[in-house]
Coordinates of C-alpha atoms in Angstrom, one line a residue:
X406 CA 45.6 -11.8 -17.0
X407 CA 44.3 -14.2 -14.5
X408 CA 41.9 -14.1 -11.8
X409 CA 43.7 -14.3 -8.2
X410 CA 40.9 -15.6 -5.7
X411 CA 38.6 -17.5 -7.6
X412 CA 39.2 -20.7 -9.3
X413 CA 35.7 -21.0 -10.8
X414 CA 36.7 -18.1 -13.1
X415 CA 40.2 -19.1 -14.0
X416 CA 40.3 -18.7 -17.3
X417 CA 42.8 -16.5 -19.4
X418 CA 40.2 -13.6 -20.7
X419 CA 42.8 -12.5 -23.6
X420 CA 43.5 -16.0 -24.6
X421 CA 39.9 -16.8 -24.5
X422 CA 38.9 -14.2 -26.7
X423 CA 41.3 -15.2 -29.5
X424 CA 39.9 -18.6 -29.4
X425 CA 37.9 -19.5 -32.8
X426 CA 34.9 -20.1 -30.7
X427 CA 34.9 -19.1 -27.0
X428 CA 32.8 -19.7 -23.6
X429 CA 30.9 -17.0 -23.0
X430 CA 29.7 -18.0 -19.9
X431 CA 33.0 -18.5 -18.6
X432 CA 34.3 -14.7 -19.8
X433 CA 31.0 -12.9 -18.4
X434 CA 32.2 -14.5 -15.1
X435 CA 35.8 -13.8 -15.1
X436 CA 35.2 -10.5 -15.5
X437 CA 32.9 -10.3 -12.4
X438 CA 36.0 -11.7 -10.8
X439 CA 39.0 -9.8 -12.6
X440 CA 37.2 -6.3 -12.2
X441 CA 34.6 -6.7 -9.6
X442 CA 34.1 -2.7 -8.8
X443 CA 34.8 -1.5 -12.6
X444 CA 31.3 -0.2 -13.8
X445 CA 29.6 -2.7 -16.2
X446 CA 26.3 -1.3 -17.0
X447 CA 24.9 2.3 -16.9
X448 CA 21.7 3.0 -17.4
X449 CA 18.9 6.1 -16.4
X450 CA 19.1 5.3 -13.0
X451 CA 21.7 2.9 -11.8
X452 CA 25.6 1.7 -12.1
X453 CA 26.3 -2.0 -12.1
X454 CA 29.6 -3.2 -11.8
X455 CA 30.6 -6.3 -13.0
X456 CA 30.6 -8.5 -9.8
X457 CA 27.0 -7.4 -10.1
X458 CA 26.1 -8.3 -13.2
X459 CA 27.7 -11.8 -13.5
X460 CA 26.3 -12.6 -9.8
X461 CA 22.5 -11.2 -11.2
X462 CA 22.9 -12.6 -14.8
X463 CA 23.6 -16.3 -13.0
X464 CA 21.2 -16.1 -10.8
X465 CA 18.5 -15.2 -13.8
X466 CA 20.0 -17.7 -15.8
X467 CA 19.7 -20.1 -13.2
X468 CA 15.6 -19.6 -12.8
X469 CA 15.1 -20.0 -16.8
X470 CA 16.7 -23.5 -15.8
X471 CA 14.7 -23.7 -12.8
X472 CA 11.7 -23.2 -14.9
X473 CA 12.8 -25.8 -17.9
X474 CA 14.4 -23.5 -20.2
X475 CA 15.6 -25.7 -22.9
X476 CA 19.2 -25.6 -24.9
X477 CA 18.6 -23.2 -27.8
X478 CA 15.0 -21.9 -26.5
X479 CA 14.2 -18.5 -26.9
X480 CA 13.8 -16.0 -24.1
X481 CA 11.5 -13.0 -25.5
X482 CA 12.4 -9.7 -23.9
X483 CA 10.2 -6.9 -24.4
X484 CA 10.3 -2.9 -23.1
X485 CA 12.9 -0.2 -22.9
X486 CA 16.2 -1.0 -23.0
X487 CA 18.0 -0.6 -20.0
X488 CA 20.3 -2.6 -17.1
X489 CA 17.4 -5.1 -16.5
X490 CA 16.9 -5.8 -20.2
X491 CA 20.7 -5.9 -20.8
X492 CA 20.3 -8.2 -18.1
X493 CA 18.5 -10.5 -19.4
X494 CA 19.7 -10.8 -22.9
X495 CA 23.0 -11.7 -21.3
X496 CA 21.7 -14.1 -18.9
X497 CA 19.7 -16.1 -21.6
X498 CA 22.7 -17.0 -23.3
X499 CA 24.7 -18.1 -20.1
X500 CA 21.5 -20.2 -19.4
X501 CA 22.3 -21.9 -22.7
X502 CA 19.0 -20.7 -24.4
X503 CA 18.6 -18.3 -27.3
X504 CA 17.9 -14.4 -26.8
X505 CA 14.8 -12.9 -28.8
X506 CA 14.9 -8.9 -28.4
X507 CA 11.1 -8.0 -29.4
X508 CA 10.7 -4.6 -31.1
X509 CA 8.7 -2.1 -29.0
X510 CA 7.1 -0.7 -32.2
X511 CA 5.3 -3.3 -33.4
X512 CA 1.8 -3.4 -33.2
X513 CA 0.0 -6.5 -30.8
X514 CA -1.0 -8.8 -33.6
X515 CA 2.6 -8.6 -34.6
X516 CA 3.8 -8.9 -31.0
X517 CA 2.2 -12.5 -30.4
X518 CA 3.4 -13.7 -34.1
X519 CA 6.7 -13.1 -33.4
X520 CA 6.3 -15.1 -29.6
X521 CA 4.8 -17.5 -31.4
X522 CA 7.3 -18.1 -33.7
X523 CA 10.3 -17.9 -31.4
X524 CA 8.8 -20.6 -29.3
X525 CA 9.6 -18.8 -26.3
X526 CA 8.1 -19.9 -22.7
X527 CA 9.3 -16.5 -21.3
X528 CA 8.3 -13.2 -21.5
X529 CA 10.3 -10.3 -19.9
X530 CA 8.2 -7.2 -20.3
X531 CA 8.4 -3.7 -18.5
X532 CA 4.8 -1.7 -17.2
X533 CA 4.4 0.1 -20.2
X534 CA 4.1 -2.6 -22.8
X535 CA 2.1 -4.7 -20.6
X536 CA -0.4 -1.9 -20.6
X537 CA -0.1 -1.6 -24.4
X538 CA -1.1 -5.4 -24.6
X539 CA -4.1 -5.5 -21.8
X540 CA -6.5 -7.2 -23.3
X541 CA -4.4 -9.1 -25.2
X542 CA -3.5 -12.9 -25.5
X543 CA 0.1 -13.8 -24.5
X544 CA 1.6 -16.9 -25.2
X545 CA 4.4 -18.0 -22.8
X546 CA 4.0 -19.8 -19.8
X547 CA 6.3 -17.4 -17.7
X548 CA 5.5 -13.1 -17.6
X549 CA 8.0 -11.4 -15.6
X550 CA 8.2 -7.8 -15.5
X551 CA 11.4 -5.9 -16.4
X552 CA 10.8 -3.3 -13.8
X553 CA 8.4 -3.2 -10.7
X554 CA 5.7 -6.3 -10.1
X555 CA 2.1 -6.0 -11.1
X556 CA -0.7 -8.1 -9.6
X557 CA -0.8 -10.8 -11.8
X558 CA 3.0 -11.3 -12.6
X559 CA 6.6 -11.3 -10.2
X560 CA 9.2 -9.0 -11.3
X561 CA 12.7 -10.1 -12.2
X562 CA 14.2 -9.7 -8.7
X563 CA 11.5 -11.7 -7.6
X564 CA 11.4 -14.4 -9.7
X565 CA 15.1 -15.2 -10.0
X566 CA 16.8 -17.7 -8.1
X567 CA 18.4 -16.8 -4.4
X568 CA 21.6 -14.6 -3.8
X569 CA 23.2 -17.9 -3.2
X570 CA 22.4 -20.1 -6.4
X571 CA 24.1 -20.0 -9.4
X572 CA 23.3 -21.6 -12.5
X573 CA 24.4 -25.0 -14.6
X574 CA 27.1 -24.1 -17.2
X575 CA 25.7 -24.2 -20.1
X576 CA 26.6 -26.9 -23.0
X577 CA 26.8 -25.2 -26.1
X578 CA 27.5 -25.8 -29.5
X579 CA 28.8 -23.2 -32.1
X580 CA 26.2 -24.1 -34.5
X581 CA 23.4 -23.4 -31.5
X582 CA 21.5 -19.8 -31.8
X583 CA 22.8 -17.3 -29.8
X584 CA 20.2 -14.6 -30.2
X585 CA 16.6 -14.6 -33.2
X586 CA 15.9 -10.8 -34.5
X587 CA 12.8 -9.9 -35.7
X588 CA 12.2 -7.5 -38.6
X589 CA 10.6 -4.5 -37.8
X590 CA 8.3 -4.3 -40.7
X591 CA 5.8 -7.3 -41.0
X592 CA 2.4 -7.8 -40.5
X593 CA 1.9 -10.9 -41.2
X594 CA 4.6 -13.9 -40.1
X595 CA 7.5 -12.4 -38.7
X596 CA 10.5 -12.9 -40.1
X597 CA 13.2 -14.3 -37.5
X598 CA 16.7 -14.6 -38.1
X599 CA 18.7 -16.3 -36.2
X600 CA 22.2 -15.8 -35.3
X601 CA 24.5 -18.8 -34.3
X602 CA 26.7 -18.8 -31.2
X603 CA 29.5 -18.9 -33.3
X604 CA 29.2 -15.5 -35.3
X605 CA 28.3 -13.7 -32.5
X606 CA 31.4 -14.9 -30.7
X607 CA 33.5 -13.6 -34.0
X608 CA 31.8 -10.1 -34.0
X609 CA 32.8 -10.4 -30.1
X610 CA 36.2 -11.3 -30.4
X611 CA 37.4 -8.8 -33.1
X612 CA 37.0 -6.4 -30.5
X613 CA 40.4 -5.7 -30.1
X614 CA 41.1 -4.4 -33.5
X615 CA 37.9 -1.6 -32.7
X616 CA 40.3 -0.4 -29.8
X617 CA 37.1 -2.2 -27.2
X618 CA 39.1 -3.2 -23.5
X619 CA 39.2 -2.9 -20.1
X620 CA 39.0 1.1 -20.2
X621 CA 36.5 1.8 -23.1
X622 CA 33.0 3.1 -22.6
X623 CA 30.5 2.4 -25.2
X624 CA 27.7 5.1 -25.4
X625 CA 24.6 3.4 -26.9
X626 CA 21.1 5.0 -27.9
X627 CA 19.5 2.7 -29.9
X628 CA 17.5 -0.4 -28.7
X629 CA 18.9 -3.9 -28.2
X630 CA 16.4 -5.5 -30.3
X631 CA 18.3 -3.7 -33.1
X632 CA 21.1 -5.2 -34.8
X633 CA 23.0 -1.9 -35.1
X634 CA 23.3 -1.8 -31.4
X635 CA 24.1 -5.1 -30.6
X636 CA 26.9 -5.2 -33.3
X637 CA 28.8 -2.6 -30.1
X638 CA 27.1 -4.0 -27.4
X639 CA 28.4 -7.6 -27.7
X640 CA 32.2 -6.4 -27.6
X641 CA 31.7 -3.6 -25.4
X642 CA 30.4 -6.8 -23.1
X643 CA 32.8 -9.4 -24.4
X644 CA 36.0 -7.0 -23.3
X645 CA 35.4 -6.0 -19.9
X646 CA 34.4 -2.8 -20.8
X647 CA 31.6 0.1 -19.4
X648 CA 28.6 -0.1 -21.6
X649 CA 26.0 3.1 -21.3
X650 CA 22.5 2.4 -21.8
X651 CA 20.1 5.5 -23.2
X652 CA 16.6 4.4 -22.7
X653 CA 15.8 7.0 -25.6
X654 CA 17.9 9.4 -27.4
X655 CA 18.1 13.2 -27.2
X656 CA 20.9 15.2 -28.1
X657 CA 21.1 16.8 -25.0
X658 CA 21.4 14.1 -23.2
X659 CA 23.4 12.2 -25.4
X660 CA 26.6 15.2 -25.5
X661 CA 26.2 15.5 -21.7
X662 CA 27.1 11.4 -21.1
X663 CA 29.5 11.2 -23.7
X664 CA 31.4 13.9 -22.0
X665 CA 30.7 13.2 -18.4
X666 CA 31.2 9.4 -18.8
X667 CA 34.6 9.8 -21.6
X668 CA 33.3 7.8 -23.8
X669 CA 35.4 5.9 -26.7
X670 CA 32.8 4.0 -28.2
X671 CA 29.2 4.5 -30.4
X672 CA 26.4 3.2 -32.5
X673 CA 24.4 6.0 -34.0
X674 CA 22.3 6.2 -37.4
X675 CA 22.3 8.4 -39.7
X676 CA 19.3 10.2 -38.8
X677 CA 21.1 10.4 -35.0
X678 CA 24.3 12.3 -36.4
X679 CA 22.0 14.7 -38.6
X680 CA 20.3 15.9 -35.3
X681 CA 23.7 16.0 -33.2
X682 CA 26.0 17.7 -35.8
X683 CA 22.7 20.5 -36.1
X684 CA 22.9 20.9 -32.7
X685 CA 23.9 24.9 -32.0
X686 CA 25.7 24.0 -28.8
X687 CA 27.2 20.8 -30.6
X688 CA 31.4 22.5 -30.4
X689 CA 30.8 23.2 -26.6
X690 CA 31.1 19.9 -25.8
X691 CA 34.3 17.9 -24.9
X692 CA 34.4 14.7 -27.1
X693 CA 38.0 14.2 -27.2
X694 CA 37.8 10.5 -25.3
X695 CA 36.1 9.3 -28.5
X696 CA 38.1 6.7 -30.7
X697 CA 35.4 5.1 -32.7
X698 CA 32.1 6.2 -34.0
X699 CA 30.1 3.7 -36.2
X700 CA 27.1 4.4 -38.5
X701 CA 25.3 1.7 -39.8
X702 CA 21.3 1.0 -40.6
X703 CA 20.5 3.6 -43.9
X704 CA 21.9 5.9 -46.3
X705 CA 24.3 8.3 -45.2
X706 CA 25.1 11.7 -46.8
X707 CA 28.8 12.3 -47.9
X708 CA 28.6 15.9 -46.7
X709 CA 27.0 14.7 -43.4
X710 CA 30.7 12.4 -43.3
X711 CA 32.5 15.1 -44.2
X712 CA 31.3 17.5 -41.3
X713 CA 31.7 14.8 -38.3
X714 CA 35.1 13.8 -39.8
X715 CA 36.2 17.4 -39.6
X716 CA 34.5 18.7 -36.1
X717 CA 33.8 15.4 -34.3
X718 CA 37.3 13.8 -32.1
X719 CA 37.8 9.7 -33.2
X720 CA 37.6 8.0 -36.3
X721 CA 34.6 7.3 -38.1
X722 CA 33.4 4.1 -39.6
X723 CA 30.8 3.4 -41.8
X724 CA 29.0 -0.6 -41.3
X725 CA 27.3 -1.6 -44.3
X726 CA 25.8 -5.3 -43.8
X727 CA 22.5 -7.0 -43.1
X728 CA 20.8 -8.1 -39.9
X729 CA 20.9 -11.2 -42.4
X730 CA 24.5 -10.8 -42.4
X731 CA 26.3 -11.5 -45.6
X732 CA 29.0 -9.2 -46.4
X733 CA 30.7 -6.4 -44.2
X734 CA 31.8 -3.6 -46.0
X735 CA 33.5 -0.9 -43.8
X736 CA 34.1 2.4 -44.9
X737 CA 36.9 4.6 -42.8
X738 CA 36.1 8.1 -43.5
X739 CA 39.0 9.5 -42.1
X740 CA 41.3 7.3 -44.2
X741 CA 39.3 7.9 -47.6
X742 CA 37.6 11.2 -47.7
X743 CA 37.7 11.0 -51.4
X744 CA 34.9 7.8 -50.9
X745 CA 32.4 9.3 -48.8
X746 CA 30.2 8.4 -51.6
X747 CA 30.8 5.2 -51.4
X748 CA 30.1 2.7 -48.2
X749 CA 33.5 1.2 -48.2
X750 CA 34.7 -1.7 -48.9
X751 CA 34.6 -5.8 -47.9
X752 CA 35.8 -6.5 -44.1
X753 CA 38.7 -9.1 -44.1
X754 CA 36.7 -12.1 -44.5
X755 CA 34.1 -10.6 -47.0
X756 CA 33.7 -10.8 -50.2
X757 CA 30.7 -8.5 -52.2
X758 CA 29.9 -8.9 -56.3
X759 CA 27.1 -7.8 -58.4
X760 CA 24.5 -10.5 -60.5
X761 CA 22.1 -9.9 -63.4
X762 CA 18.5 -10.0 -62.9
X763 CA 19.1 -13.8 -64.5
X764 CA 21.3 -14.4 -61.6
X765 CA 24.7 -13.8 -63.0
X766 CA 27.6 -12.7 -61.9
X767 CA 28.4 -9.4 -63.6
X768 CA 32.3 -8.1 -64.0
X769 CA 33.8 -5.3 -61.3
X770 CA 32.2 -2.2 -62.0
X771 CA 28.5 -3.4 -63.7
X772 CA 25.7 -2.1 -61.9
X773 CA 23.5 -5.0 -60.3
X774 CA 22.1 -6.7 -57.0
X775 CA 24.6 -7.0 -54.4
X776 CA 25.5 -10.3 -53.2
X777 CA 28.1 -11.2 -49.9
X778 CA 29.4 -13.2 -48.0
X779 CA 31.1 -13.7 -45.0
X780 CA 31.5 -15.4 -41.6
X781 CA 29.0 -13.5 -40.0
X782 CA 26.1 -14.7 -42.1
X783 CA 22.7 -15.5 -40.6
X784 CA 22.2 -19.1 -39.8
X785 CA 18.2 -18.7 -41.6
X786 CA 14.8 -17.4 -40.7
X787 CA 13.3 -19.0 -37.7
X788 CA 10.8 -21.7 -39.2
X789 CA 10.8 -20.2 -42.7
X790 CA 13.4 -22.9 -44.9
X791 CA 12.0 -21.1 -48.0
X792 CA 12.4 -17.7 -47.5
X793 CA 15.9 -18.8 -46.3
X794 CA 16.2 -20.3 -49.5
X795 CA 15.2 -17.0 -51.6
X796 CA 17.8 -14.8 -49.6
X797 CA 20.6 -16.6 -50.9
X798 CA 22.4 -17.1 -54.3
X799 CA 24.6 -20.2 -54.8
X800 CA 27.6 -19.4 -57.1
X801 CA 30.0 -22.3 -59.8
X802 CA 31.2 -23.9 -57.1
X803 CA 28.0 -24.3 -54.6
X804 CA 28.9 -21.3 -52.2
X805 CA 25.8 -19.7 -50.3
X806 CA 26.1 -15.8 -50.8
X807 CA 23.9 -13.8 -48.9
X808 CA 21.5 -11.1 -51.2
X809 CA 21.9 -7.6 -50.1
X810 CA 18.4 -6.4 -51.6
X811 CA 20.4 -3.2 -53.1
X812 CA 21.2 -2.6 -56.8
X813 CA 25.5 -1.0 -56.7
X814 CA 28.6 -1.2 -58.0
X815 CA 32.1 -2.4 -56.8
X816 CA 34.9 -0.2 -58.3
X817 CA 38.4 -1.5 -59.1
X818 CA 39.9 -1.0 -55.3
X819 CA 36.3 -2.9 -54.1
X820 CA 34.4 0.7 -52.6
X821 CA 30.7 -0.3 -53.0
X822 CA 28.9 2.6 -54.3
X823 CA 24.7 2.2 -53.5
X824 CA 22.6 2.7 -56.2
X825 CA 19.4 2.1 -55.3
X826 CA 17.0 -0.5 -53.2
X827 CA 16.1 -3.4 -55.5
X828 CA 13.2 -4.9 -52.8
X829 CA 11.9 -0.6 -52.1
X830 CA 12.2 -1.1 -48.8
X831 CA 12.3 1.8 -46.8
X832 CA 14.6 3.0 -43.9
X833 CA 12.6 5.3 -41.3
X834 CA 14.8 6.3 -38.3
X835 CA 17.4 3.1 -38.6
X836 CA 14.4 0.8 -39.0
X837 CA 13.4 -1.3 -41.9
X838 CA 9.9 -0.7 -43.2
X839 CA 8.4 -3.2 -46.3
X840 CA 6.1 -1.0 -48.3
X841 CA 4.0 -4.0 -49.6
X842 CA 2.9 -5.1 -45.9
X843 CA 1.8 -1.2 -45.4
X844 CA -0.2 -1.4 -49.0
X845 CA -2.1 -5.0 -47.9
X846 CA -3.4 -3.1 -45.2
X847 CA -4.9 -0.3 -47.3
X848 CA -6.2 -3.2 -49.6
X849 CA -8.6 -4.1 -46.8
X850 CA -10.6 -1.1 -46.6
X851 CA -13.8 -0.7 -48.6
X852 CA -13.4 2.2 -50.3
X853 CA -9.6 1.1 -51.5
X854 CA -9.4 -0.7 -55.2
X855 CA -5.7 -0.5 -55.5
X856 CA -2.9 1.2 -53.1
X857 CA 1.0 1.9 -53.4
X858 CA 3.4 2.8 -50.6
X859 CA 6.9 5.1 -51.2
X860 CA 9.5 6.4 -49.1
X861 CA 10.5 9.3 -49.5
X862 CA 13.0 12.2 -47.7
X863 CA 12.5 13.1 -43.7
X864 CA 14.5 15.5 -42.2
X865 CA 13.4 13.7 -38.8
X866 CA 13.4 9.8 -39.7
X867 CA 15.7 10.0 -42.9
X868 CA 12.8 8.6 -44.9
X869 CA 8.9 8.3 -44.1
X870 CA 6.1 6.0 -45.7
X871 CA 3.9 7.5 -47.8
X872 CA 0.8 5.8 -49.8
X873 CA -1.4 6.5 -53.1
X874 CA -4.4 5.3 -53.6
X875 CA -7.0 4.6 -56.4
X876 CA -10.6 3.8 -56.1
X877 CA -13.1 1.8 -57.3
X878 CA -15.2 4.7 -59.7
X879 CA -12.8 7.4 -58.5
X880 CA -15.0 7.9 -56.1
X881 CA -13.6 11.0 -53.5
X882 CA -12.2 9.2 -50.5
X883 CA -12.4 10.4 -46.8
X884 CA -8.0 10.2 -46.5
X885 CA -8.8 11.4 -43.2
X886 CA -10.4 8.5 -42.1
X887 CA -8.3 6.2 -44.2
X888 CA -4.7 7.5 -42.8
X889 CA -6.0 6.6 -38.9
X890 CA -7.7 3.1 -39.7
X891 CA -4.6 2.3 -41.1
X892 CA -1.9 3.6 -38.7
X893 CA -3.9 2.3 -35.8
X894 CA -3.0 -1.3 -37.5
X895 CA 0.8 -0.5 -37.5
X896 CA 3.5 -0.1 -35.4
X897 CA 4.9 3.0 -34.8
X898 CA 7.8 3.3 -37.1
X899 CA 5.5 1.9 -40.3
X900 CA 2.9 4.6 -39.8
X901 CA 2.1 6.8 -43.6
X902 CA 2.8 10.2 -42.8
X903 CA 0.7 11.0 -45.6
X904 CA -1.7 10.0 -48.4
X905 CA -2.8 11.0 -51.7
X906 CA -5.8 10.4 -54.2
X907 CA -5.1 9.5 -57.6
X908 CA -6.9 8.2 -61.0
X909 CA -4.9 5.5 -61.6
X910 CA -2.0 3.3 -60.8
X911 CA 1.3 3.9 -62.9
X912 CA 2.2 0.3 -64.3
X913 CA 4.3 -1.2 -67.2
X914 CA 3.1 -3.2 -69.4
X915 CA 3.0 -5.9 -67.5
X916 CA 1.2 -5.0 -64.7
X917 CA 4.2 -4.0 -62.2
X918 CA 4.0 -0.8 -60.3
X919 CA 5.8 1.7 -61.5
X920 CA 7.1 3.6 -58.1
X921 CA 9.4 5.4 -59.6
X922 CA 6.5 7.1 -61.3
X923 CA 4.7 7.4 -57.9
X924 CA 7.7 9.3 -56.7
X925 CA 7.5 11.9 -59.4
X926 CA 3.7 12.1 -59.0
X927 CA 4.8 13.1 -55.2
X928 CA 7.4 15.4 -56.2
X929 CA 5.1 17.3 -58.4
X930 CA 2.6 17.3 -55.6
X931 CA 5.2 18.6 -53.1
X932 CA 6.1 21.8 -55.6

């Protein structure tokens, strides 16, 4: 497959894909050549075709050079996902800088931590986060707004370079970061972890083997600054193929594209299939196009993958991994229906084991903290060598293993069945939220001697925070009060739903929290 009229882009896409390590660059514009009219990107309010997008993602990528962009330097992008961001993301990796997807939930201080951190000189915002941030300090250099110009900064078709420019090819490395994400759930310094060039490209190429080409269409409803979305979106991209953009997810909406557009491919939590499958017009809708469905981000039900197995078209696949990477255990539902307890087993390439609390490895079948690993396995956190450090276990022979942060089991045939969530972190619509960051916060109030945070069940998010507190006298506390100076502080997926009063923190005897205990103190609150 060859491109007839354009020897700038004559490079064999198929062969280039099944390369160890690719050029992006090079594929992005081949396929503005090979398939100029096909349909690249779809968002709210537009169609891009693919002589489009690589003729605007060069011409972006050509103004970060313009502007000094550095190899490897992060471009921050920040807003509602749609063309323009997609846009963006892509061009900063043919620029030969580093993408950095900021999560629209966070709150400001945690905004201008994570552009600090990622070093970023550019800032790609849309109008409604710039509004969220007025008054607010912004570090890069460079502001350009996603979506229509404001007095102070250009927007993105004003800023990039002329029809006619194009930019420098980019000199990359394997080793050289491809994209930093940012967890969703800190308050203080952000974790960053940054993905190389060369596992993205490996997550692009195996494409193929997901049924991702010329003709599939890839549905997508969660954000790019998610890991769960870009895990479709990069070989949706990488193949040629259409990829649909939801700016935010209904159901409605969501059925109507999938059947208007045919589409073959999707990313969808767990808390996104609840909602669908509940839907009373769900059966009305044609979804035979589909071939794959993934689910990937939190706990999901057995019965809830038994009901989309039977009345949902296509195959559905289970992803259980990291954003840290580590292993990839798949679970095929259709295949195994007698595992939907389970969340499959290791990807070819991964390997998954249990340790002891002393760091052991335990035999097949003990219950203990999961450890992977796998090609796809975070390069580190941006700027934070020791918390790199702490996320890994080093086995006999001096092999880095990635720790999962859940306590399971792997059975004889290697199905991973979840236990439980050694570091409590909680899972509130697809998005990670750290308890302890949530109870620092309460810490800081006056009337506050000690505080705990829980997740517990949501019929909306999956799981929601809520927090317990103790104070100094037991002294009655204005919860009120407490609940909104606290939530003002977060972003909007960490926010406590609710909050209780009680005597006295549950503990062991050596001063740990107990929240196991906290959970049964909710549950007989709940009754």
């Amino acid at each position: 497959m060859m491109p007839k009229n354009d020897d700038k882009a004559a490079i064999d896409v198929i062969t280039e894909l099944e390369k160890e390590f690719g050029d992006y660059d090079a594929l992005i514009h081949a396929w503005g050549a090979l398939r100029p009219e096909h349909p690249a990107l779809i968002d709210d309010n537009v169609t891009l075709n693919w002589q489009q997008v690589d003729a605007l993602t060069s011409r972006i990528a050509a103004a970060l050079q313009r502007d000094g962009l550095r190899k490897g330097q992060a471009v921050a992008i920040l807003g509602t996902t749609t063309n323009n961001y997609a846009l963006i993301y892509i061009a900063a990796i043919r620029a030969g800088g580093c993408a950095a997807p900021l999560t629209t939930s966070a709150a400001p201080n945690q905004l201008r931590a994570m552009m600090a951190d990622s070093g970023a000189m550019h800032l790609f915002i849309d109008s409604a986060k710039l509004m969220d941030l007025e008054g607010e300090e912004i570090a890069p250099s460079h502001i350009i707004m996603l979506n229509e110009a404001q007095v102070e900064y250009p927007s993105m078709l004003d800023w990039m370079a002329e029809d006619s420019e194009r930019h420098q090819p980019p000199n990359v490395d394997p080793d050289d970061p491809q994209n930093i994400i940012y967890s969703s759930g800190t308050t203080g310094t952000p974790k960053g972890i940054v993905h190389s060039r060369l596992m993205r490209w490996r997550q692009t190429a195996i494409g193929e083997k997901s049924g991702y080409g010329e003709n599939s269409v890839t549905l997508l409803s969660t954000p790019l600054y998610s890991n769960t979305t870009l895990a479709c979106f990069n070989p949706s991209i990488g193949y040629g193929g259409t990829t649909i953009i939801m700016p935010k997810f209904d159901v409605k909406t969501y059925l109507e594209l999938a059947q208007k557009y045919r589409a073959t491919h999707t990313m969808l939590v767990p808390v996104q299939y609840k909602r669908i499958m509940e839907y009373e017009a769900f059966d009305d809708y044609d979804l035979s196009s589909f071939r794959l469905k993934y689910c990937t981000s939190a706990p999901f039900a057995a019965d809830l993958k038994a009901d989309i197995v039977k009345r949902w078209p296509g195959e559905l696949i289970e992803i259980y991994s990291m954003t840290e990477g580590g292993v990839v255990c798949l679970l095929r539902c259709n295949q195994y229906p007698n595992k939907l307890h389970t969340v499959g087993q290791p990807h070819i390439g991964s390997e998954v084991i249990t340790i002891d609390e002393e760091l052991n490895r335990l035999p097949t079948g003990s219950v203990g903290e999961l450890v992977g690993r796998s090609p796809t396995i975070m390069s580190g956190y941006q700027n934070q060598p020791e918390k790199t450090s702490e996320a890994h276990w080093i086995d006999e022979e001096g092999n880095r293993w990635q720790r999962m942060g859940d306590i399971g089991r792997v059975d004889d045939e290697g199905f991973v069945e979840l236990i439980g969530r050694s570091k409590d972190m909680i899972i509130s619509g697809g998005f990670n939220i750290y308890p302890k960051d949530l109870e620092e916060i309460l810490l800081t109030l006056p009337a506050v001697d000690e505080a705990g945070v829980i997740g517990v069940p949501s019929d909306h998010w999956g799981e929601t925070p809520v927090g317990f507190i103790s104070t100094i006298g037991n002294t009655a506390a204005d919860l009120d009060s407490i609940i909104t100076d606290v939530n003002a502080q977060l972003g909007k997926t960490q926010r406590l739903s609710q909050l209780y009063q009680i005597e006295e923190m549950p503990r062991s005897h050596i001063g740990k929290l107990l929240k196991t205990k906290l959970r049964a103190i909710y549950n007989g609150m709940e009754k």
